[in-house]
mmCIF file of C-alpha atoms in Angstrom:
data_model
loop_
_atom_site.group_PDB
_atom_site.id
_atom_site.type_symbol
_atom_site.label_atom_id
_atom_site.label_comp_id
_atom_site.label_asym_id
_atom_site.label_seq_id
_atom_site.Cartn_x
_atom_site.Cartn_y
_atom_site.Cartn_z
ATOM 1 C CA MET F 1 118.932 174.147 -89.029
ATOM 2 C CA VAL F 2 116.017 172.067 -87.720
ATOM 3 C CA PRO F 3 116.621 170.927 -84.132
ATOM 4 C CA THR F 4 116.502 167.203 -83.481
ATOM 5 C CA SER F 5 114.127 166.046 -80.777
ATOM 6 C CA SER F 6 115.209 163.702 -77.996
ATOM 7 C CA SER F 7 112.869 160.955 -79.280
ATOM 8 C CA GLU F 8 114.477 161.073 -82.728
ATOM 9 C CA LYS F 9 117.933 160.869 -81.167
ATOM 10 C CA ALA F 10 116.862 157.888 -79.078
ATOM 11 C CA PHE F 11 115.389 156.182 -82.168
ATOM 12 C CA THR F 12 118.580 156.792 -84.165
ATOM 13 C CA ARG F 13 120.735 155.470 -81.319
ATOM 14 C CA SER F 14 118.522 152.407 -80.927
ATOM 15 C CA LEU F 15 118.594 151.706 -84.678
ATOM 16 C CA LEU F 16 122.381 152.044 -84.698
ATOM 17 C CA ASP F 17 122.661 149.597 -81.794
ATOM 18 C CA VAL F 18 120.448 147.084 -83.603
ATOM 19 C CA LEU F 19 122.514 147.367 -86.813
ATOM 20 C CA ILE F 20 125.797 146.962 -84.928
ATOM 21 C CA ARG F 21 124.502 143.914 -83.065
ATOM 22 C CA ALA F 22 123.135 142.399 -86.272
ATOM 23 C CA GLY F 23 126.467 143.008 -88.008
ATOM 24 C CA LEU F 24 128.415 141.387 -85.178
ATOM 25 C CA ILE F 25 126.071 138.390 -85.181
ATOM 26 C CA ALA F 26 126.431 138.084 -88.977
ATOM 27 C CA VAL F 27 130.236 138.152 -88.691
ATOM 28 C CA LEU F 28 130.123 135.522 -85.939
ATOM 29 C CA VAL F 29 127.817 133.288 -88.003
ATOM 30 C CA LEU F 30 130.065 133.687 -91.052
ATOM 31 C CA PHE F 31 133.178 132.694 -89.110
ATOM 32 C CA CYS F 32 131.379 129.741 -87.526
ATOM 33 C CA PHE F 33 130.217 128.572 -90.971
ATOM 34 C CA GLU F 34 133.724 128.805 -92.432
ATOM 35 C CA ILE F 35 135.146 126.812 -89.534
ATOM 36 C CA PHE F 36 132.414 124.171 -89.711
ATOM 37 C CA SER F 37 132.110 123.922 -93.519
ATOM 38 C CA PRO F 38 134.974 121.378 -94.009
ATOM 39 C CA PHE F 39 133.094 119.007 -91.697
ATOM 40 C CA ARG F 40 129.606 119.714 -93.066
ATOM 41 C CA ASP F 41 129.186 116.598 -95.191
ATOM 42 C CA LEU F 42 130.796 114.384 -92.568
ATOM 43 C CA MET F 43 128.490 115.609 -89.795
ATOM 44 C CA LEU F 44 125.403 115.466 -92.007
ATOM 45 C CA TRP F 45 126.133 111.875 -92.994
ATOM 46 C CA SER F 46 126.860 110.991 -89.353
ATOM 47 C CA LEU F 47 123.517 112.463 -88.284
ATOM 48 C CA ILE F 48 121.687 110.592 -91.059
ATOM 49 C CA LEU F 49 123.306 107.293 -90.057
ATOM 50 C CA ALA F 50 122.579 107.869 -86.377
ATOM 51 C CA ILE F 51 118.888 108.612 -87.005
ATOM 52 C CA THR F 52 118.591 105.616 -89.343
ATOM 53 C CA LEU F 53 120.298 103.122 -87.018
ATOM 54 C CA TYR F 54 118.820 104.356 -83.734
ATOM 55 C CA PRO F 55 115.669 102.136 -83.953
ATOM 56 C CA LEU F 56 117.992 99.115 -84.198
ATOM 57 C CA GLN F 57 119.708 100.252 -81.022
ATOM 58 C CA GLU F 58 116.333 100.531 -79.290
ATOM 59 C CA ARG F 59 115.431 96.954 -80.293
ATOM 60 C CA LEU F 60 118.742 95.611 -78.977
ATOM 61 C CA LYS F 61 118.338 97.225 -75.570
ATOM 62 C CA GLY F 62 116.332 94.279 -74.243
ATOM 63 C CA PRO F 63 118.635 91.365 -75.198
ATOM 64 C CA LEU F 64 121.906 93.285 -74.657
ATOM 65 C CA GLY F 65 121.004 95.387 -71.634
ATOM 66 C CA GLN F 66 120.429 99.124 -71.265
ATOM 67 C CA LYS F 67 123.925 100.446 -72.019
ATOM 68 C CA ASP F 68 123.456 102.764 -75.025
ATOM 69 C CA GLY F 69 127.187 103.259 -75.538
ATOM 70 C CA ARG F 70 127.911 99.531 -75.572
ATOM 71 C CA ILE F 71 125.108 98.779 -78.036
ATOM 72 C CA ALA F 72 126.098 101.675 -80.315
ATOM 73 C CA THR F 73 129.711 100.452 -80.342
ATOM 74 C CA LEU F 74 128.583 96.945 -81.279
ATOM 75 C CA ILE F 75 126.427 98.263 -84.141
ATOM 76 C CA VAL F 76 129.292 100.367 -85.499
ATOM 77 C CA LEU F 77 131.776 97.486 -85.353
ATOM 78 C CA VAL F 78 129.412 95.092 -87.133
ATOM 79 C CA ALA F 79 128.621 97.727 -89.779
ATOM 80 C CA ILE F 80 132.326 98.364 -90.419
ATOM 81 C CA VAL F 81 132.981 94.628 -90.815
ATOM 82 C CA VAL F 82 130.075 94.349 -93.268
ATOM 83 C CA LEU F 83 131.372 97.338 -95.234
ATOM 84 C CA MET F 84 134.882 95.936 -95.460
ATOM 85 C CA VAL F 85 133.641 93.038 -97.620
ATOM 86 C CA PRO F 86 132.455 95.097 -100.643
ATOM 87 C CA ILE F 87 135.368 97.516 -100.237
ATOM 88 C CA TYR F 88 137.838 94.618 -100.320
ATOM 89 C CA LEU F 89 136.100 93.092 -103.343
ATOM 90 C CA LEU F 90 136.116 96.462 -105.122
ATOM 91 C CA VAL F 91 139.813 97.070 -104.541
ATOM 92 C CA THR F 92 140.697 93.481 -105.492
ATOM 93 C CA SER F 93 138.617 93.680 -108.656
ATOM 94 C CA ILE F 94 140.260 96.935 -109.747
ATOM 95 C CA ALA F 95 143.743 95.531 -109.086
ATOM 96 C CA ASP F 96 142.980 92.312 -110.974
ATOM 97 C CA SER F 97 141.515 94.227 -113.922
ATOM 98 C CA VAL F 98 144.564 96.484 -114.186
ATOM 99 C CA GLU F 99 146.945 93.532 -113.900
ATOM 100 C CA HIS F 100 145.005 91.569 -116.528
ATOM 101 C CA ALA F 101 145.033 94.525 -118.934
ATOM 102 C CA MET F 102 148.776 95.083 -118.448
ATOM 103 C CA THR F 103 149.460 91.370 -119.044
ATOM 104 C CA ILE F 104 147.514 91.391 -122.318
ATOM 105 C CA ILE F 105 149.307 94.517 -123.561
ATOM 106 C CA ARG F 106 152.728 93.208 -122.459
ATOM 107 C CA ASP F 107 152.249 89.858 -124.219
ATOM 108 C CA GLY F 108 151.023 91.492 -127.401
ATOM 109 C CA LYS F 109 147.716 89.609 -127.329
ATOM 110 C CA PHE F 110 145.596 92.743 -127.489
ATOM 111 C CA HIS F 111 143.960 93.009 -130.899
ATOM 112 C CA ILE F 112 140.964 94.988 -132.063
ATOM 113 C CA PRO F 113 138.939 93.318 -134.847
ATOM 114 C CA PRO F 114 138.096 95.462 -137.893
ATOM 115 C CA PRO F 115 134.633 97.075 -138.008
ATOM 116 C CA ALA F 116 131.769 95.556 -139.931
ATOM 117 C CA ASP F 117 130.668 97.237 -143.151
ATOM 118 C CA SER F 118 127.360 98.192 -141.547
ATOM 119 C CA VAL F 119 129.135 100.537 -139.090
ATOM 120 C CA ALA F 120 129.906 103.010 -141.878
ATOM 121 C CA GLU F 121 126.182 103.165 -142.684
ATOM 122 C CA TRP F 122 125.234 104.504 -139.251
ATOM 123 C CA PRO F 123 123.659 107.964 -139.542
ATOM 124 C CA LEU F 124 125.812 111.054 -138.881
ATOM 125 C CA VAL F 125 128.750 109.373 -137.108
ATOM 126 C CA GLY F 126 129.035 106.061 -138.960
ATOM 127 C CA LYS F 127 131.898 106.998 -141.295
ATOM 128 C CA SER F 128 133.963 108.683 -138.573
ATOM 129 C CA ILE F 129 133.566 105.763 -136.182
ATOM 130 C CA SER F 130 134.364 103.264 -138.922
ATOM 131 C CA ALA F 131 137.545 105.125 -139.898
ATOM 132 C CA VAL F 132 138.832 105.376 -136.317
ATOM 133 C CA TRP F 133 137.895 101.760 -135.615
ATOM 134 C CA LEU F 134 139.678 100.574 -138.771
ATOM 135 C CA GLN F 135 142.833 102.473 -137.854
ATOM 136 C CA ALA F 136 142.711 101.004 -134.341
ATOM 137 C CA SER F 137 142.569 97.493 -135.789
ATOM 138 C CA THR F 138 145.439 98.060 -138.234
ATOM 139 C CA ASP F 139 147.715 100.659 -136.620
ATOM 140 C CA LEU F 140 146.904 101.066 -132.941
ATOM 141 C CA PRO F 141 150.245 102.717 -131.900
ATOM 142 C CA ASP F 142 149.820 105.612 -134.349
ATOM 143 C CA LEU F 143 146.194 106.083 -133.297
ATOM 144 C CA THR F 144 147.249 106.114 -129.634
ATOM 145 C CA ALA F 145 149.950 108.706 -130.347
ATOM 146 C CA LYS F 146 147.417 110.837 -132.220
ATOM 147 C CA TYR F 147 144.964 110.945 -129.329
ATOM 148 C CA LEU F 148 147.556 110.819 -126.533
ATOM 149 C CA PRO F 149 146.550 114.175 -124.913
ATOM 150 C CA GLN F 150 142.889 113.102 -124.785
ATOM 151 C CA ILE F 151 143.866 109.700 -123.379
ATOM 152 C CA LYS F 152 145.998 111.337 -120.673
ATOM 153 C CA HIS F 153 143.192 113.725 -119.782
ATOM 154 C CA PHE F 154 140.699 110.870 -119.534
ATOM 155 C CA SER F 155 143.094 108.724 -117.490
ATOM 156 C CA VAL F 156 143.791 111.516 -115.013
ATOM 157 C CA GLY F 157 140.084 112.225 -114.666
ATOM 158 C CA PHE F 158 139.291 108.541 -114.186
ATOM 159 C CA LEU F 159 141.976 108.137 -111.519
ATOM 160 C CA ALA F 160 140.670 111.263 -109.772
ATOM 161 C CA LYS F 161 137.173 109.763 -109.727
ATOM 162 C CA LEU F 162 138.516 106.522 -108.256
ATOM 163 C CA ALA F 163 140.395 108.510 -105.621
ATOM 164 C CA GLY F 164 137.154 110.357 -104.845
ATOM 165 C CA VAL F 165 135.337 107.055 -104.427
ATOM 166 C CA GLY F 166 138.033 105.808 -102.054
ATOM 167 C CA MET F 167 137.899 109.034 -100.069
ATOM 168 C CA GLY F 168 134.119 108.725 -99.943
ATOM 169 C CA PHE F 169 134.351 105.234 -98.434
ATOM 170 C CA LEU F 170 136.913 106.449 -95.888
ATOM 171 C CA THR F 171 134.679 109.385 -94.950
ATOM 172 C CA PHE F 172 131.782 106.960 -94.614
ATOM 173 C CA ILE F 173 133.745 104.918 -92.070
ATOM 174 C CA PHE F 174 134.516 108.042 -90.032
ATOM 175 C CA ALA F 175 130.878 109.116 -90.293
ATOM 176 C CA LEU F 176 129.800 105.722 -88.987
ATOM 177 C CA ILE F 177 132.075 106.083 -85.959
ATOM 178 C CA ILE F 178 130.704 109.567 -85.216
ATOM 179 C CA ALA F 179 127.167 108.233 -85.689
ATOM 180 C CA GLY F 180 127.913 105.693 -82.964
ATOM 181 C CA ILE F 181 128.775 108.568 -80.613
ATOM 182 C CA PHE F 182 125.500 110.286 -81.534
ATOM 183 C CA MET F 183 123.557 107.084 -80.860
ATOM 184 C CA ALA F 184 125.216 106.692 -77.458
ATOM 185 C CA TYR F 185 123.505 109.977 -76.519
ATOM 186 C CA GLY F 186 120.378 109.294 -78.542
ATOM 187 C CA GLU F 187 117.792 110.240 -75.932
ATOM 188 C CA SER F 188 119.363 113.603 -75.130
ATOM 189 C CA GLY F 189 119.797 114.197 -78.859
ATOM 190 C CA ARG F 190 116.091 113.574 -79.413
ATOM 191 C CA ARG F 191 115.189 116.108 -76.729
ATOM 192 C CA SER F 192 117.604 118.647 -78.224
ATOM 193 C CA ALA F 193 116.070 118.180 -81.695
ATOM 194 C CA ILE F 194 112.579 118.843 -80.294
ATOM 195 C CA GLN F 195 113.830 121.927 -78.447
ATOM 196 C CA ILE F 196 115.466 123.323 -81.594
ATOM 197 C CA ALA F 197 112.378 122.641 -83.727
ATOM 198 C CA SER F 198 110.150 124.226 -81.073
ATOM 199 C CA ARG F 199 112.370 127.310 -80.910
ATOM 200 C CA VAL F 200 112.425 127.706 -84.684
ATOM 201 C CA SER F 201 108.666 127.297 -85.091
ATOM 202 C CA ASP F 202 106.655 127.217 -81.847
ATOM 203 C CA PRO F 203 106.355 124.820 -78.895
ATOM 204 C CA GLY F 204 103.170 123.252 -80.252
ATOM 205 C CA LYS F 205 104.662 122.324 -83.631
ATOM 206 C CA GLY F 206 108.189 121.406 -82.524
ATOM 207 C CA PRO F 207 107.612 117.693 -81.768
ATOM 208 C CA LYS F 208 105.652 117.242 -85.012
ATOM 209 C CA ILE F 209 108.401 118.848 -87.124
ATOM 210 C CA ALA F 210 111.117 116.786 -85.419
ATOM 211 C CA GLU F 211 109.108 113.602 -85.990
ATOM 212 C CA LEU F 212 108.554 114.503 -89.670
ATOM 213 C CA CYS F 213 112.276 115.097 -90.244
ATOM 214 C CA THR F 214 113.163 111.837 -88.493
ATOM 215 C CA ALA F 215 110.621 109.809 -90.480
ATOM 216 C CA THR F 216 111.779 111.367 -93.767
ATOM 217 C CA ILE F 217 115.455 110.666 -93.087
ATOM 218 C CA ARG F 218 114.756 107.044 -92.181
ATOM 219 C CA ALA F 219 112.430 106.465 -95.122
ATOM 220 C CA VAL F 220 114.861 107.839 -97.726
ATOM 221 C CA ALA F 221 118.001 106.373 -96.136
ATOM 222 C CA LEU F 222 116.458 102.889 -95.963
ATOM 223 C CA GLY F 223 114.287 103.067 -99.075
ATOM 224 C CA VAL F 224 116.891 104.580 -101.417
ATOM 225 C CA VAL F 225 120.439 104.203 -100.106
ATOM 226 C CA GLY F 226 119.756 100.980 -98.192
ATOM 227 C CA ILE F 227 118.039 99.257 -101.107
ATOM 228 C CA ALA F 228 120.797 100.342 -103.499
ATOM 229 C CA PHE F 229 123.421 98.914 -101.132
ATOM 230 C CA ILE F 230 121.564 95.597 -100.792
ATOM 231 C CA GLN F 231 121.184 95.393 -104.561
ATOM 232 C CA MET F 232 124.892 96.112 -105.032
ATOM 233 C CA LEU F 233 125.794 93.265 -102.658
ATOM 234 C CA LEU F 234 123.468 90.765 -104.351
ATOM 235 C CA VAL F 235 124.575 91.629 -107.883
ATOM 236 C CA GLY F 236 128.233 91.994 -106.890
ATOM 237 C CA ILE F 237 128.308 88.533 -105.301
ATOM 238 C CA GLY F 238 127.063 87.035 -108.567
ATOM 239 C CA PHE F 239 129.657 88.955 -110.594
ATOM 240 C CA VAL F 240 132.523 87.935 -108.293
ATOM 241 C CA LEU F 241 131.570 84.248 -108.126
ATOM 242 C CA LYS F 242 131.248 84.110 -111.926
ATOM 243 C CA GLY F 243 134.565 85.881 -112.417
ATOM 244 C CA VAL F 244 133.196 88.759 -114.478
ATOM 245 C CA PRO F 245 136.012 91.209 -115.378
ATOM 246 C CA GLY F 246 135.794 94.393 -113.318
ATOM 247 C CA ALA F 247 133.175 92.905 -110.985
ATOM 248 C CA GLY F 248 133.861 95.479 -108.260
ATOM 249 C CA LEU F 249 133.480 98.457 -110.590
ATOM 250 C CA LEU F 250 130.304 97.004 -112.068
ATOM 251 C CA ALA F 251 128.878 96.477 -108.575
ATOM 252 C CA LEU F 252 129.740 100.085 -107.703
ATOM 253 C CA ALA F 253 127.940 101.211 -110.856
ATOM 254 C CA VAL F 254 124.880 99.258 -109.685
ATOM 255 C CA LEU F 255 125.021 101.151 -106.377
ATOM 256 C CA LEU F 256 125.187 104.519 -108.121
ATOM 257 C CA LEU F 257 122.331 103.641 -110.474
ATOM 258 C CA GLY F 258 120.227 102.479 -107.531
ATOM 259 C CA ILE F 259 120.686 105.761 -105.674
ATOM 260 C CA MET F 260 119.836 107.736 -108.819
ATOM 261 C CA GLN F 261 116.674 105.616 -109.204
ATOM 262 C CA LEU F 262 117.815 104.097 -112.493
ATOM 263 C CA PRO F 263 117.285 100.367 -113.209
ATOM 264 C CA ALA F 264 120.163 98.020 -112.449
ATOM 265 C CA THR F 265 119.323 96.137 -115.641
ATOM 266 C CA LEU F 266 121.405 98.774 -117.450
ATOM 267 C CA ILE F 267 124.374 96.879 -115.981
ATOM 268 C CA THR F 268 123.068 93.335 -115.504
ATOM 269 C CA LEU F 269 121.698 92.759 -119.024
ATOM 270 C CA PRO F 270 124.955 93.683 -120.855
ATOM 271 C CA VAL F 271 126.908 91.520 -118.399
ATOM 272 C CA ILE F 272 124.571 88.575 -119.016
ATOM 273 C CA ALA F 273 124.964 89.066 -122.776
ATOM 274 C CA TYR F 274 128.762 89.190 -122.381
ATOM 275 C CA VAL F 275 128.813 85.946 -120.361
ATOM 276 C CA PHE F 276 126.685 84.121 -122.940
ATOM 277 C CA ALA F 277 128.811 85.500 -125.802
ATOM 278 C CA THR F 278 132.097 84.404 -124.233
ATOM 279 C CA GLU F 279 131.108 81.154 -122.495
ATOM 280 C CA GLY F 280 128.005 80.023 -124.361
ATOM 281 C CA ALA F 281 124.816 78.582 -122.900
ATOM 282 C CA SER F 282 125.394 76.092 -120.096
ATOM 283 C CA THR F 283 123.843 75.226 -116.755
ATOM 284 C CA VAL F 284 126.207 77.571 -114.904
ATOM 285 C CA THR F 285 125.650 80.532 -117.217
ATOM 286 C CA ILE F 286 121.874 80.045 -117.206
ATOM 287 C CA ILE F 287 121.796 79.950 -113.382
ATOM 288 C CA PHE F 288 124.047 83.015 -113.300
ATOM 289 C CA ALA F 289 121.785 84.884 -115.733
ATOM 290 C CA ILE F 290 118.626 84.069 -113.780
ATOM 291 C CA TYR F 291 120.191 85.040 -110.440
ATOM 292 C CA VAL F 292 121.688 88.320 -111.673
ATOM 293 C CA PHE F 293 118.506 89.289 -113.503
ATOM 294 C CA ILE F 294 116.385 88.693 -110.382
ATOM 295 C CA ALA F 295 118.926 90.519 -108.187
ATOM 296 C CA GLY F 296 118.743 93.475 -110.551
ATOM 297 C CA LEU F 297 114.977 93.677 -110.000
ATOM 298 C CA VAL F 298 114.970 93.211 -106.212
ATOM 299 C CA ASP F 299 114.471 96.953 -105.677
ATOM 300 C CA ASN F 300 110.956 96.655 -107.085
ATOM 301 C CA VAL F 301 110.096 94.361 -104.158
ATOM 302 C CA LEU F 302 111.982 96.222 -101.422
ATOM 303 C CA LYS F 303 110.899 99.763 -102.274
ATOM 304 C CA PRO F 304 107.219 99.324 -101.326
ATOM 305 C CA LEU F 305 108.331 97.697 -98.060
ATOM 306 C CA LEU F 306 110.937 100.275 -96.986
ATOM 307 C CA LEU F 307 110.264 103.530 -98.827
ATOM 308 C CA GLY F 308 106.528 103.274 -98.247
ATOM 309 C CA ARG F 309 106.980 103.467 -94.500
ATOM 310 C CA GLY F 310 106.766 106.905 -92.904
ATOM 311 C CA VAL F 311 106.465 109.514 -95.640
ATOM 312 C CA ASP F 312 105.862 109.729 -99.348
ATOM 313 C CA VAL F 313 108.812 111.247 -101.229
ATOM 314 C CA PRO F 314 108.454 111.607 -105.019
ATOM 315 C CA MET F 315 111.163 109.900 -107.022
ATOM 316 C CA PRO F 316 112.085 113.100 -108.962
ATOM 317 C CA VAL F 317 113.017 114.701 -105.634
ATOM 318 C CA VAL F 318 115.313 111.767 -104.868
ATOM 319 C CA LEU F 319 116.861 111.854 -108.356
ATOM 320 C CA ILE F 320 117.509 115.610 -108.250
ATOM 321 C CA GLY F 321 118.955 115.275 -104.760
ATOM 322 C CA ALA F 322 121.297 112.487 -105.868
ATOM 323 C CA LEU F 323 122.538 114.314 -108.956
ATOM 324 C CA GLY F 324 122.827 117.682 -107.225
ATOM 325 C CA GLY F 325 124.589 116.153 -104.243
ATOM 326 C CA MET F 326 127.070 114.361 -106.492
ATOM 327 C CA VAL F 327 127.852 117.596 -108.367
ATOM 328 C CA THR F 328 128.348 119.646 -105.195
ATOM 329 C CA SER F 329 129.940 117.129 -102.818
ATOM 330 C CA GLY F 330 131.153 114.202 -104.913
ATOM 331 C CA ILE F 331 130.442 110.581 -104.057
ATOM 332 C CA LEU F 332 129.388 111.424 -100.481
ATOM 333 C CA GLY F 333 126.901 113.993 -101.754
ATOM 334 C CA LEU F 334 125.295 111.245 -103.798
ATOM 335 C CA PHE F 335 124.156 109.708 -100.506
ATOM 336 C CA ILE F 336 123.455 112.916 -98.581
ATOM 337 C CA GLY F 337 121.682 114.838 -101.363
ATOM 338 C CA PRO F 338 118.483 112.744 -101.588
ATOM 339 C CA VAL F 339 118.027 112.730 -97.822
ATOM 340 C CA VAL F 340 118.544 116.466 -97.327
ATOM 341 C CA LEU F 341 116.376 117.434 -100.297
ATOM 342 C CA ALA F 342 113.620 115.058 -99.167
ATOM 343 C CA VAL F 343 113.616 116.656 -95.699
ATOM 344 C CA GLY F 344 113.420 120.122 -97.245
ATOM 345 C CA TYR F 345 110.605 118.986 -99.541
ATOM 346 C CA GLN F 346 108.575 117.574 -96.637
ATOM 347 C CA LEU F 347 109.106 120.651 -94.467
ATOM 348 C CA PHE F 348 108.071 122.944 -97.318
ATOM 349 C CA TRP F 349 104.792 121.101 -97.904
ATOM 350 C CA GLN F 350 104.200 120.917 -94.172
ATOM 351 C CA TRP F 351 104.470 124.704 -94.095
ATOM 352 C CA VAL F 352 102.189 125.074 -97.145
ATOM 353 C CA GLU F 353 99.490 122.829 -95.679
ATOM 354 C CA ASP F 354 99.685 124.381 -92.220
ATOM 355 C CA GLN F 355 97.314 127.268 -92.992
ATOM 356 C CA PRO F 356 95.939 129.469 -90.210
ATOM 357 C CA PRO F 357 92.282 128.647 -89.412
ATOM 358 C CA ASN F 358 89.304 130.822 -90.335
ATOM 359 C CA ARG F 359 90.894 132.548 -93.321
ATOM 360 C CA PRO F 360 88.329 132.957 -96.116
ATOM 361 C CA ASP F 361 90.947 133.916 -98.726
ATOM 362 C CA VAL F 362 92.737 130.558 -98.446
ATOM 363 C CA PRO F 363 91.041 127.634 -100.238
ATOM 364 C CA PRO F 364 90.733 124.422 -98.206
ATOM 365 C CA THR F 365 93.368 121.739 -98.664
ATOM 366 C CA LEU F 366 92.131 118.799 -100.712
#
C-alpha cells in the first residue's frame, strides 16, 4: 500500500471543504430561488416601472420640493387613476357585449345567412366550410349539439384567458405600488445597482454596465410598451365613442399587437369596413375612419422619438421577447419579456465588443 503524503492529505481535505461549501451555497441559492420565484414577475415589473418613471420624479423635484417619497406617491396615484379608465372601459365593453349577445339569442333574432356559391369553390377547405355554414344557417341547434365539446373547450379557454388578463392588470397595479417604494429610495437604489455591477464585472466597468441596463430598460419600456399603451388609448377612445361592439376587447388587441410589433391596422381596417358596411358613408363615419386610421399609425411617429433614445434594440429581439414572455408568464410576460431580452442582448454585445487590448488574434471591431 502506497503511503499518502501530508501534502496530498491536505489537498484532499481542502478539496472536500470546497465541495461541501459549494454544495451548501447551491442548496441555499436553490431554496432562495424557490421562495422568491412566485414574486419574480411582480418584482421585475416593479423594477422596470421604477427605472422608467424615475426621470419623471427627478423633474418634479423642483416644483414639488425634495421629498422623494411624496413625489413617488403622487406619481403612483396619478398612474393608477389613468389606468382605471381603460380597465373600466374594457370591463364595461365585455359586459355590454355579453348582454347584447344574450339578448339576441333570447329574442330569437340571431340568424346566420346562407353561404354564397363562391365559398364552395375555395381551394382545399371550400366545400367543408360551405357545408358547415349551410347547416348553421338552416339548423343551428343540431350543429351546436354536434360541436358542443369543442365549443365548451373553447369557451373555457377563452374565459381562462380573460381571467389571466384581469389578473395581469391587478398584478400591474401592485407592481406600480411597489415601484413607488423603489422610487422613494431611488438614489440608494442607483448606488446599489452600480455596486452590484462593479462586483459582477470590475469597478471600472460597473457604472457603464448599470447605465447601459438603465438606458435599455427605459428605451424599450417607453418605445414599445409605452407607445402600444398610447395607441390603445387613442384607438379605444374612437371605438368607444362610435359604439363599436366589443370596443374594449378590440382596444386590448391593439395593445397586444403593438407590443408584438405588429401593425394596429390589422384591427382598425376591419373595424372601419364594418362601420361603413353597417352604417354607410356619412360625415360621422368618415371622421371616425380618418381618426382611427391615423391613430393606428401613430406608432410610426412615436417610435423614432422614444425608441431611438438611448440604445438601439432590433425589432426581432422585441418580438421574440414579447412572444416568449407571453408563453412563459402570460399577459404580464408580454410586457416583461421584451425588456429583459433587450437588456440581455445589450449586455451580450457589450461583452463581445469589450475585447482586451493588444491581442493580435482578435480582429478590430468595425
